XYZ file of C-alpha atoms in Angstrom:
322
model
C 4.189 2.602 77.414
C 0.592 4.448 77.390
C -1.769 3.657 74.759
C -1.242 6.014 72.553
C 2.172 5.822 72.235
C 2.262 2.047 71.005
C -0.548 3.359 68.486
C 2.163 6.245 67.534
C 4.464 3.363 67.225
C 2.428 0.964 64.777
C 1.371 4.069 62.726
C 5.180 4.338 61.427
C 6.408 1.595 59.355
C 9.953 2.778 59.367
C 10.268 3.238 62.903
C 9.614 -1.247 62.819
C 12.512 -1.587 60.067
C 14.321 0.701 62.150
C 13.616 -1.243 65.412
C 14.384 -4.519 63.559
C 17.680 -3.325 62.346
C 18.516 -2.728 66.158
C 17.702 -5.743 67.062
C 19.573 -7.488 64.704
C 22.963 -5.604 65.529
C 21.790 -6.445 69.295
C 22.035 -10.132 68.883
C 25.056 -10.119 66.161
C 27.092 -7.992 67.410
C 26.351 -7.495 71.186
C 25.585 -11.171 72.418
C 22.679 -10.278 74.267
C 20.618 -12.803 75.980
C 17.350 -12.865 74.431
C 16.096 -11.745 77.281
C 17.911 -8.073 77.301
C 17.243 -7.937 74.092
C 13.450 -7.654 74.102
C 13.870 -5.007 76.833
C 16.334 -2.555 74.521
C 14.109 -2.933 71.814
C 11.034 -2.723 73.924
C 13.150 0.617 75.266
C 13.664 1.772 72.004
C 10.730 2.201 70.773
C 9.656 3.672 74.202
C 11.939 6.535 72.986
C 10.879 6.292 69.520
C 7.173 7.619 70.639
C 8.398 10.458 72.452
C 10.179 11.972 69.047
C 8.034 14.120 65.968
C 7.497 12.022 62.943
C 9.871 13.517 59.577
C 8.438 16.233 58.280
C 9.337 15.991 54.708
C 7.944 12.444 54.291
C 4.985 10.211 54.828
C 4.219 11.003 58.399
C 5.336 7.005 58.802
C 9.468 7.499 60.404
C 10.251 9.141 63.504
C 12.613 12.353 63.014
C 15.719 10.864 64.162
C 17.296 14.251 63.733
C 15.832 15.702 67.166
C 17.224 12.671 69.269
C 19.939 14.791 71.278
C 21.114 14.939 74.416
C 17.963 17.227 75.277
C 15.532 14.621 74.274
C 17.421 11.190 75.821
C 16.921 13.393 79.430
C 13.277 14.434 79.036
C 12.214 10.814 77.883
C 13.902 9.076 80.961
C 12.775 11.956 83.759
C 9.196 10.898 82.105
C 10.196 6.838 82.530
C 11.379 8.002 86.358
C 7.963 10.208 87.328
C 6.068 6.591 86.724
C 8.458 5.765 89.932
C 9.984 3.246 88.234
C 13.338 1.630 90.279
C 16.256 3.337 90.042
C 17.903 -0.306 88.524
C 15.162 0.342 85.794
C 15.964 3.322 85.086
C 19.536 2.363 84.490
C 18.464 -0.032 82.390
C 16.531 1.921 80.363
C 19.161 4.007 79.582
C 21.564 1.576 78.590
C 19.648 0.474 76.632
C 19.233 4.003 74.895
C 22.634 4.780 75.116
C 22.998 1.289 72.706
C 20.592 2.425 70.619
C 21.738 6.137 69.697
C 25.288 3.713 69.637
C 23.948 1.518 66.944
C 21.765 4.288 65.137
C 25.180 6.689 65.071
C 27.862 4.091 63.469
C 24.214 3.112 60.735
C 24.695 6.217 59.942
C 21.165 7.990 61.048
C 23.180 10.177 63.688
C 25.598 12.754 62.978
C 27.023 12.694 66.653
C 25.714 10.023 69.298
C 24.350 11.538 72.363
C 24.124 8.974 74.452
C 27.781 9.069 75.255
C 26.640 11.567 77.733
C 23.668 9.994 79.415
C 23.857 9.574 82.630
C 21.249 7.680 84.247
C 21.208 6.596 88.406
C 23.328 3.843 89.729
C 20.948 0.791 90.758
C 20.369 0.587 94.060
C 23.491 -1.874 95.699
C 20.627 -3.901 97.930
C 20.693 -7.552 97.348
C 17.832 -9.262 97.638
C 16.304 -10.916 100.938
C 18.422 -14.398 100.811
C 16.876 -17.794 102.389
C 18.787 -19.017 105.588
C 21.140 -21.923 105.070
C 18.739 -24.217 107.077
C 15.577 -22.397 105.043
C 17.326 -23.733 102.028
C 17.562 -27.251 103.801
C 13.400 -26.869 104.392
C 12.688 -26.052 100.971
C 14.597 -28.829 99.158
C 13.666 -31.237 101.584
C 9.942 -30.308 100.739
C 10.829 -30.909 97.305
C 12.562 -34.477 97.048
C 9.841 -35.638 99.452
C 7.340 -34.590 96.816
C 8.786 -36.896 95.135
C 7.151 -40.079 95.787
C 2.744 -40.302 96.410
C 1.586 -41.584 99.286
C 1.391 -45.198 97.220
C 5.401 -45.156 96.903
C 4.938 -44.282 93.642
C 7.686 -41.919 91.964
C 5.948 -38.890 90.450
C 8.212 -37.406 87.807
C 6.599 -34.130 88.081
C 7.524 -33.456 90.910
C 10.831 -35.693 90.786
C 11.239 -32.433 87.984
C 11.210 -29.793 90.063
C 13.311 -31.209 92.757
C 15.711 -31.272 90.393
C 14.962 -27.601 89.582
C 15.738 -26.553 92.516
C 18.732 -28.672 93.304
C 20.881 -27.210 90.498
C 19.116 -23.673 91.047
C 20.596 -23.473 94.524
C 23.934 -26.009 93.649
C 24.817 -23.847 91.370
C 23.464 -20.387 91.201
C 22.584 -20.373 87.760
C 20.381 -17.602 86.528
C 16.951 -18.771 85.421
C 17.355 -17.823 81.556
C 20.603 -20.261 82.455
C 19.307 -22.711 83.617
C 16.467 -23.717 80.797
C 18.563 -23.161 78.359
C 20.355 -26.049 79.099
C 21.074 -29.206 77.356
C 21.469 -33.176 78.595
C 25.245 -32.739 77.033
C 26.165 -29.988 79.444
C 25.599 -32.207 82.507
C 28.939 -34.319 83.576
C 27.703 -36.183 85.665
C 31.593 -38.102 86.052
C 32.918 -34.931 87.924
C 29.818 -33.103 88.438
C 29.994 -29.880 86.407
C 27.525 -28.319 84.197
C 28.539 -26.025 81.377
C 26.875 -22.989 81.489
C 26.179 -20.133 78.537
C 25.925 -17.096 79.920
C 25.365 -13.239 79.360
C 27.183 -12.324 76.234
C 27.588 -15.999 75.344
C 30.612 -16.141 77.908
C 30.645 -20.132 78.296
C 31.867 -21.358 81.457
C 31.918 -24.674 84.072
C 30.196 -24.729 87.453
C 30.453 -27.522 89.714
C 27.613 -29.023 91.669
C 27.492 -30.910 95.016
C 26.706 -34.690 95.761
C 22.694 -33.260 96.900
C 22.042 -32.092 93.031
C 23.542 -35.111 91.348
C 21.239 -37.323 93.147
C 18.811 -35.491 92.116
C 20.001 -35.143 88.639
C 20.513 -39.080 88.455
C 16.644 -39.500 89.545
C 15.720 -36.989 86.548
C 17.254 -38.400 84.258
C 15.129 -41.411 85.016
C 11.919 -40.434 83.922
C 13.273 -38.567 81.480
C 12.948 -40.896 78.970
C 9.785 -41.057 79.677
C 8.418 -38.073 79.315
C 6.685 -36.380 76.095
C 8.668 -34.608 73.906
C 7.709 -31.676 71.649
C 9.387 -29.173 69.589
C 12.255 -28.615 67.587
C 15.063 -28.399 70.461
C 12.837 -30.344 73.485
C 14.491 -33.421 72.298
C 18.031 -32.017 73.906
C 16.746 -30.006 76.897
C 18.019 -31.237 79.859
C 14.121 -29.245 81.479
C 11.251 -30.200 79.986
C 7.855 -28.874 80.886
C 4.337 -30.448 81.041
C 4.093 -30.842 77.302
C 6.850 -31.425 76.108
C 8.700 -28.437 75.389
C 11.776 -26.287 76.838
C 11.080 -25.902 80.032
C 10.384 -22.112 80.615
C 11.491 -19.148 82.692
C 8.137 -18.711 84.087
C 7.282 -22.152 85.058
C 10.587 -22.471 86.970
C 9.146 -18.842 88.248
C 6.151 -19.961 89.545
C 7.992 -23.433 91.332
C 10.200 -21.459 92.887
C 7.375 -19.190 94.360
C 5.271 -22.403 94.845
C 7.819 -24.613 96.823
C 9.258 -21.557 99.477
C 5.625 -20.717 100.593
C 4.735 -24.430 100.349
C 8.140 -24.566 103.197
C 6.742 -21.462 104.728
C 10.073 -19.509 104.387
C 9.858 -16.084 102.211
C 8.491 -15.909 99.129
C 11.349 -15.639 96.874
C 11.969 -15.523 93.093
C 15.106 -17.904 91.632
C 16.968 -14.517 91.906
C 16.733 -15.159 95.160
C 18.206 -18.994 95.090
C 21.434 -17.630 92.814
C 21.633 -14.886 95.985
C 20.909 -17.549 99.005
C 23.804 -19.151 96.820
C 26.468 -16.723 96.881
C 25.760 -15.722 100.304
C 26.304 -19.431 101.876
C 29.477 -19.994 99.429
C 31.139 -17.008 100.790
C 29.900 -17.730 104.797
C 31.288 -21.122 104.024
C 34.971 -19.738 102.810
C 34.298 -19.399 99.636
C 36.794 -16.719 97.793
C 35.666 -13.834 95.806
C 36.959 -14.568 92.660
C 35.619 -18.513 93.163
C 32.419 -16.980 93.734
C 32.777 -14.463 90.863
C 33.550 -17.379 88.360
C 30.202 -19.703 89.684
C 27.773 -17.084 89.011
C 29.225 -15.442 85.490
C 29.749 -12.105 86.888
C 31.856 -9.610 84.274
C 33.280 -7.672 87.469
C 34.630 -8.867 91.059
C 32.525 -5.318 92.359
C 29.589 -6.984 91.792
C 30.046 -10.340 93.509
C 31.559 -8.294 96.150
C 27.753 -7.422 97.370
C 27.676 -10.362 99.013
C 29.669 -9.947 101.544
C 27.638 -6.605 102.336
C 25.352 -9.509 103.919
C 28.217 -11.442 105.323
C 29.351 -8.765 106.953
C 25.406 -7.651 108.667
C 24.726 -11.138 109.738
C 28.555 -10.980 111.567
C 27.231 -7.818 113.198
C 23.665 -9.255 114.229
C 25.183 -12.326 115.783
C 28.232 -10.024 117.105
C 25.112 -7.881 118.948
C 23.336 -10.802 120.107
C 26.293 -13.127 121.663
C 28.759 -10.794 122.939
C 28.656 -9.999 126.383
C 30.073 -6.301 125.143
C 28.382 -6.314 122.380
Protein backbone atom coordinates (compact mmCIF):
# COMPACT_ATOMS: atom_id res chain seq x y z
CA UNK A 1 0.00 0.00 0.00
CA UNK A 2 1.31 3.46 -0.86
CA UNK A 3 2.32 5.75 1.98
CA UNK A 4 -0.42 8.28 1.23
CA UNK A 5 -3.01 5.48 1.44
CA UNK A 6 -1.75 4.45 4.87
CA UNK A 7 -1.89 8.08 5.98
CA UNK A 8 -5.48 8.40 4.79
CA UNK A 9 -6.50 5.35 6.71
CA UNK A 10 -4.74 6.53 9.86
CA UNK A 11 -6.80 9.74 9.71
CA UNK A 12 -10.12 7.90 9.75
CA UNK A 13 -10.95 6.51 13.18
CA UNK A 14 -14.26 5.28 11.80
CA UNK A 15 -12.42 3.03 9.36
CA UNK A 16 -10.42 1.52 12.19
CA UNK A 17 -13.65 0.65 14.01
CA UNK A 18 -15.04 -0.83 10.79
CA UNK A 19 -11.97 -2.99 10.25
CA UNK A 20 -11.96 -4.12 13.88
CA UNK A 21 -15.56 -5.27 13.51
CA UNK A 22 -14.73 -7.05 10.25
CA UNK A 23 -11.80 -8.82 11.89
CA UNK A 24 -13.96 -9.92 14.81
CA UNK A 25 -16.53 -11.33 12.38
CA UNK A 26 -13.86 -13.23 10.44
CA UNK A 27 -12.52 -14.85 13.58
CA UNK A 28 -15.94 -15.69 15.00
CA UNK A 29 -17.91 -16.70 11.93
CA UNK A 30 -15.57 -17.76 9.17
CA UNK A 31 -13.06 -19.83 11.11
CA UNK A 32 -10.12 -18.55 9.07
CA UNK A 33 -6.53 -19.04 10.16
CA UNK A 34 -4.77 -16.18 11.91
CA UNK A 35 -2.68 -15.57 8.77
CA UNK A 36 -5.77 -15.39 6.55
CA UNK A 37 -7.52 -12.99 8.93
CA UNK A 38 -4.54 -10.66 8.89
CA UNK A 39 -4.35 -10.79 5.10
CA UNK A 40 -8.09 -10.16 4.63
CA UNK A 41 -8.07 -7.19 7.01
CA UNK A 42 -5.03 -5.72 5.24
CA UNK A 43 -6.78 -6.12 1.88
CA UNK A 44 -9.94 -4.48 3.24
CA UNK A 45 -7.82 -1.60 4.55
CA UNK A 46 -6.31 -1.18 1.09
CA UNK A 47 -9.79 -1.19 -0.44
CA UNK A 48 -11.08 1.46 1.93
CA UNK A 49 -8.10 3.66 1.11
CA UNK A 50 -9.29 4.22 -2.47
CA UNK A 51 -12.78 5.29 -1.41
CA UNK A 52 -13.71 8.91 -0.54
CA UNK A 53 -14.62 9.96 3.02
CA UNK A 54 -18.21 10.70 3.95
CA UNK A 55 -19.22 14.24 3.04
CA UNK A 56 -21.94 14.66 5.68
CA UNK A 57 -19.66 14.17 8.70
CA UNK A 58 -16.10 14.88 9.70
CA UNK A 59 -13.78 13.10 7.22
CA UNK A 60 -13.04 10.23 9.55
CA UNK A 61 -15.08 7.46 7.96
CA UNK A 62 -15.12 6.01 4.45
CA UNK A 63 -18.31 6.47 2.45
CA UNK A 64 -19.31 2.86 1.80
CA UNK A 65 -22.13 4.00 -0.48
CA UNK A 66 -19.40 4.40 -3.12
CA UNK A 67 -18.35 0.79 -2.69
CA UNK A 68 -19.99 -0.63 -5.82
CA UNK A 69 -18.87 -3.11 -8.46
CA UNK A 70 -17.05 -0.38 -10.38
CA UNK A 71 -15.04 0.60 -7.31
CA UNK A 72 -14.16 -3.03 -6.61
CA UNK A 73 -13.01 -3.58 -10.18
CA UNK A 74 -10.99 -0.35 -10.13
CA UNK A 75 -9.28 -1.35 -6.90
CA UNK A 76 -8.47 -4.83 -8.26
CA UNK A 77 -7.18 -3.33 -11.52
CA UNK A 78 -4.89 -1.10 -9.49
CA UNK A 79 -3.56 -4.16 -7.70
CA UNK A 80 -3.02 -5.91 -11.03
CA UNK A 81 -1.10 -2.94 -12.45
CA UNK A 82 1.48 -3.44 -9.71
CA UNK A 83 2.36 -6.78 -11.27
CA UNK A 84 0.97 -8.97 -8.52
CA UNK A 85 0.70 -12.70 -9.13
CA UNK A 86 -2.65 -14.16 -10.19
CA UNK A 87 -2.86 -16.11 -6.95
CA UNK A 88 -2.43 -12.90 -4.95
CA UNK A 89 -5.09 -11.12 -7.01
CA UNK A 90 -7.46 -14.04 -6.50
CA UNK A 91 -6.92 -13.88 -2.75
CA UNK A 92 -7.47 -10.12 -2.65
CA UNK A 93 -10.67 -10.49 -4.62
CA UNK A 94 -11.79 -13.13 -2.12
CA UNK A 95 -10.97 -10.72 0.71
CA UNK A 96 -13.00 -7.97 -0.96
CA UNK A 97 -15.95 -10.31 -1.39
CA UNK A 98 -15.71 -11.33 2.26
CA UNK A 99 -15.66 -7.67 3.31
CA UNK A 100 -18.64 -6.61 1.18
CA UNK A 101 -20.63 -9.66 2.30
CA UNK A 102 -19.96 -8.76 5.93
CA UNK A 103 -20.73 -5.05 5.34
CA UNK A 104 -24.04 -6.01 3.73
CA UNK A 105 -24.99 -8.31 6.61
CA UNK A 106 -23.99 -5.63 9.11
CA UNK A 107 -26.18 -3.03 7.41
CA UNK A 108 -23.35 -0.88 6.03
CA UNK A 109 -24.27 -1.70 2.42
CA UNK A 110 -27.74 -1.94 0.89
CA UNK A 111 -26.54 -4.55 -1.63
CA UNK A 112 -23.49 -6.76 -1.83
CA UNK A 113 -21.43 -5.73 -4.89
CA UNK A 114 -18.88 -8.45 -4.22
CA UNK A 115 -21.31 -11.08 -5.49
CA UNK A 116 -20.55 -9.96 -9.05
CA UNK A 117 -16.80 -9.46 -8.63
CA UNK A 118 -14.68 -11.85 -10.65
CA UNK A 119 -10.95 -12.28 -10.36
CA UNK A 120 -8.26 -14.08 -12.35
CA UNK A 121 -8.17 -17.75 -11.60
CA UNK A 122 -4.98 -18.58 -9.73
CA UNK A 123 -2.36 -20.49 -11.67
CA UNK A 124 -2.58 -24.23 -11.07
CA UNK A 125 1.19 -24.63 -11.30
CA UNK A 126 2.82 -26.55 -8.49
CA UNK A 127 6.10 -25.20 -7.11
CA UNK A 128 9.23 -27.25 -7.59
CA UNK A 129 9.45 -30.36 -5.48
CA UNK A 130 12.32 -32.49 -4.33
CA UNK A 131 13.14 -35.82 -5.86
CA UNK A 132 12.92 -38.66 -3.37
CA UNK A 133 16.69 -38.94 -3.09
CA UNK A 134 16.96 -35.17 -2.62
CA UNK A 135 14.48 -35.28 0.25
CA UNK A 136 16.50 -38.11 1.79
CA UNK A 137 19.68 -36.04 1.45
CA UNK A 138 18.11 -33.08 3.24
CA UNK A 139 16.85 -35.20 6.11
CA UNK A 140 20.08 -37.19 6.39
CA UNK A 141 22.06 -33.95 6.59
CA UNK A 142 19.77 -32.59 9.31
CA UNK A 143 20.15 -35.81 11.29
CA UNK A 144 23.94 -35.84 10.90
CA UNK A 145 24.13 -32.45 12.57
CA UNK A 146 22.47 -33.61 15.76
CA UNK A 147 25.82 -34.82 17.14
CA UNK A 148 28.77 -32.50 17.62
CA UNK A 149 32.35 -33.48 16.77
CA UNK A 150 33.02 -34.42 20.39
CA UNK A 151 30.00 -36.74 20.45
CA UNK A 152 27.60 -34.50 22.36
CA UNK A 153 23.99 -34.03 21.33
CA UNK A 154 23.09 -30.62 19.89
CA UNK A 155 19.51 -29.88 21.09
CA UNK A 156 18.91 -27.19 18.44
CA UNK A 157 19.98 -29.53 15.67
CA UNK A 158 17.73 -32.25 17.09
CA UNK A 159 14.78 -29.86 16.99
CA UNK A 160 15.62 -28.81 13.43
CA UNK A 161 15.87 -32.41 12.30
CA UNK A 162 12.55 -33.21 13.95
CA UNK A 163 10.83 -30.21 12.35
CA UNK A 164 11.99 -31.29 8.88
CA UNK A 165 11.02 -34.92 9.43
CA UNK A 166 7.52 -33.96 10.60
CA UNK A 167 7.03 -31.49 7.75
CA UNK A 168 7.95 -34.06 5.13
CA UNK A 169 6.30 -37.06 6.82
CA UNK A 170 2.93 -35.38 7.34
CA UNK A 171 2.76 -32.71 4.63
CA UNK A 172 1.36 -30.22 7.14
CA UNK A 173 1.34 -26.49 6.51
CA UNK A 174 3.80 -24.33 8.44
CA UNK A 175 1.01 -22.71 10.47
CA UNK A 176 -0.28 -26.18 11.37
CA UNK A 177 3.19 -27.36 12.39
CA UNK A 178 3.94 -24.46 14.74
CA UNK A 179 0.45 -24.83 16.24
CA UNK A 180 1.05 -28.42 17.30
CA UNK A 181 1.04 -29.22 21.00
CA UNK A 182 2.80 -32.08 22.75
CA UNK A 183 -0.55 -33.77 23.36
CA UNK A 184 -1.32 -33.78 19.63
CA UNK A 185 1.25 -36.51 18.99
CA UNK A 186 0.24 -40.14 19.47
CA UNK A 187 3.59 -41.90 19.62
CA UNK A 188 2.05 -45.37 19.96
CA UNK A 189 -0.07 -45.27 16.81
CA UNK A 190 2.20 -42.74 15.04
CA UNK A 191 -0.53 -40.20 14.46
CA UNK A 192 -0.59 -36.43 14.87
CA UNK A 193 -3.75 -34.39 15.42
CA UNK A 194 -3.67 -31.33 13.15
CA UNK A 195 -5.91 -28.27 13.37
CA UNK A 196 -6.24 -27.08 9.79
CA UNK A 197 -7.95 -24.29 7.91
CA UNK A 198 -11.41 -23.37 9.12
CA UNK A 199 -10.73 -25.03 12.45
CA UNK A 200 -11.06 -28.48 10.88
CA UNK A 201 -9.27 -31.24 12.72
CA UNK A 202 -7.64 -34.22 11.04
CA UNK A 203 -5.42 -37.13 12.04
CA UNK A 204 -2.27 -37.58 9.97
CA UNK A 205 0.01 -40.63 10.17
CA UNK A 206 3.80 -40.42 10.24
CA UNK A 207 6.47 -43.01 9.64
CA UNK A 208 9.32 -44.54 11.60
CA UNK A 209 11.97 -41.88 10.73
CA UNK A 210 9.71 -39.09 11.98
CA UNK A 211 8.91 -41.17 15.08
CA UNK A 212 12.63 -41.49 15.82
CA UNK A 213 13.10 -37.75 15.42
CA UNK A 214 10.14 -37.02 17.69
CA UNK A 215 11.51 -39.38 20.34
CA UNK A 216 14.89 -37.68 20.17
CA UNK A 217 13.30 -34.24 20.42
CA UNK A 218 11.14 -35.33 23.35
CA UNK A 219 14.26 -36.26 25.28
CA UNK A 220 16.08 -32.96 24.73
CA UNK A 221 13.00 -30.75 24.99
CA UNK A 222 12.98 -31.25 28.74
CA UNK A 223 16.27 -29.29 28.87
CA UNK A 224 14.81 -26.37 26.89
CA UNK A 225 13.88 -23.04 28.52
CA UNK A 226 10.14 -22.40 28.39
CA UNK A 227 8.73 -18.88 28.25
CA UNK A 228 5.29 -17.65 27.29
CA UNK A 229 1.67 -18.46 28.13
CA UNK A 230 1.32 -21.48 25.83
CA UNK A 231 4.96 -22.49 25.41
CA UNK A 232 4.66 -25.28 27.95
CA UNK A 233 2.21 -27.13 25.74
CA UNK A 234 3.92 -26.34 22.43
CA UNK A 235 5.55 -29.23 20.59
CA UNK A 236 8.30 -27.08 19.07
CA UNK A 237 10.08 -24.23 20.83
CA UNK A 238 12.27 -21.38 19.65
CA UNK A 239 15.67 -20.56 21.11
CA UNK A 240 14.21 -18.23 23.75
CA UNK A 241 11.65 -20.75 24.92
CA UNK A 242 8.54 -19.41 23.17
CA UNK A 243 6.50 -21.44 20.70
CA UNK A 244 8.44 -21.85 17.45
CA UNK A 245 7.34 -19.34 14.80
CA UNK A 246 6.59 -19.76 11.11
CA UNK A 247 9.44 -17.48 10.04
CA UNK A 248 11.94 -19.56 12.02
CA UNK A 249 10.71 -22.69 10.23
CA UNK A 250 11.06 -21.02 6.84
CA UNK A 251 14.61 -19.92 7.64
CA UNK A 252 15.43 -23.44 8.77
CA UNK A 253 14.15 -25.07 5.57
CA UNK A 254 15.98 -22.59 3.34
CA UNK A 255 19.19 -23.09 5.31
CA UNK A 256 19.18 -26.90 5.30
CA UNK A 257 18.12 -27.32 1.66
CA UNK A 258 20.90 -24.92 0.64
CA UNK A 259 23.45 -26.83 2.71
CA UNK A 260 22.29 -30.12 1.16
CA UNK A 261 22.88 -28.72 -2.31
CA UNK A 262 19.32 -29.29 -3.54
CA UNK A 263 16.94 -26.73 -4.99
CA UNK A 264 15.99 -23.94 -2.62
CA UNK A 265 12.61 -24.66 -1.07
CA UNK A 266 10.18 -23.01 1.28
CA UNK A 267 8.41 -25.25 3.83
CA UNK A 268 5.45 -25.51 1.45
CA UNK A 269 7.85 -27.18 -0.97
CA UNK A 270 8.25 -30.05 1.49
CA UNK A 271 4.45 -30.29 1.65
CA UNK A 272 4.28 -30.45 -2.14
CA UNK A 273 7.11 -32.98 -2.18
CA UNK A 274 5.31 -35.19 0.33
CA UNK A 275 2.10 -35.12 -1.71
CA UNK A 276 3.90 -35.86 -4.96
CA UNK A 277 5.85 -38.74 -3.46
CA UNK A 278 2.71 -40.22 -1.92
CA UNK A 279 0.99 -40.28 -5.30
CA UNK A 280 4.10 -41.61 -7.03
CA UNK A 281 4.22 -44.38 -4.44
CA UNK A 282 0.68 -45.49 -5.23
CA UNK A 283 -1.51 -43.59 -2.75
CA UNK A 284 -4.97 -42.72 -4.04
CA UNK A 285 -6.14 -39.13 -4.35
CA UNK A 286 -8.70 -39.39 -1.57
CA UNK A 287 -6.09 -40.53 0.93
CA UNK A 288 -3.71 -37.74 -0.05
CA UNK A 289 -6.59 -35.27 0.21
CA UNK A 290 -7.22 -36.41 3.79
CA UNK A 291 -3.55 -36.18 4.71
CA UNK A 292 -3.17 -32.66 3.31
CA UNK A 293 -6.50 -31.40 4.61
CA UNK A 294 -7.75 -30.15 1.25
CA UNK A 295 -11.40 -29.18 1.21
CA UNK A 296 -11.70 -30.02 -2.48
CA UNK A 297 -10.36 -33.02 -4.34
CA UNK A 298 -9.60 -30.75 -7.31
CA UNK A 299 -6.87 -29.09 -5.23
CA UNK A 300 -5.22 -32.46 -4.64
CA UNK A 301 -5.53 -33.39 -8.32
CA UNK A 302 -2.95 -30.74 -9.19
CA UNK A 303 -0.28 -33.12 -7.99
CA UNK A 304 -1.18 -35.69 -10.63
CA UNK A 305 0.19 -33.29 -13.26
CA UNK A 306 3.68 -33.57 -11.79
CA UNK A 307 3.48 -37.34 -11.71
CA UNK A 308 2.31 -37.38 -15.33
CA UNK A 309 5.13 -35.08 -16.41
CA UNK A 310 7.70 -37.28 -14.70
CA UNK A 311 6.20 -40.35 -16.32
CA UNK A 312 6.44 -38.73 -19.76
CA UNK A 313 10.03 -37.66 -19.06
CA UNK A 314 11.02 -41.16 -17.98
CA UNK A 315 9.28 -42.62 -21.03
CA UNK A 316 11.02 -40.27 -23.46
CA UNK A 317 14.42 -41.12 -21.97
CA UNK A 318 13.99 -44.86 -21.71
CA UNK A 319 11.63 -46.12 -24.43
CA UNK A 320 13.35 -47.04 -27.72
CA UNK A 321 10.45 -45.58 -29.71
CA UNK A 322 9.82 -42.51 -27.63
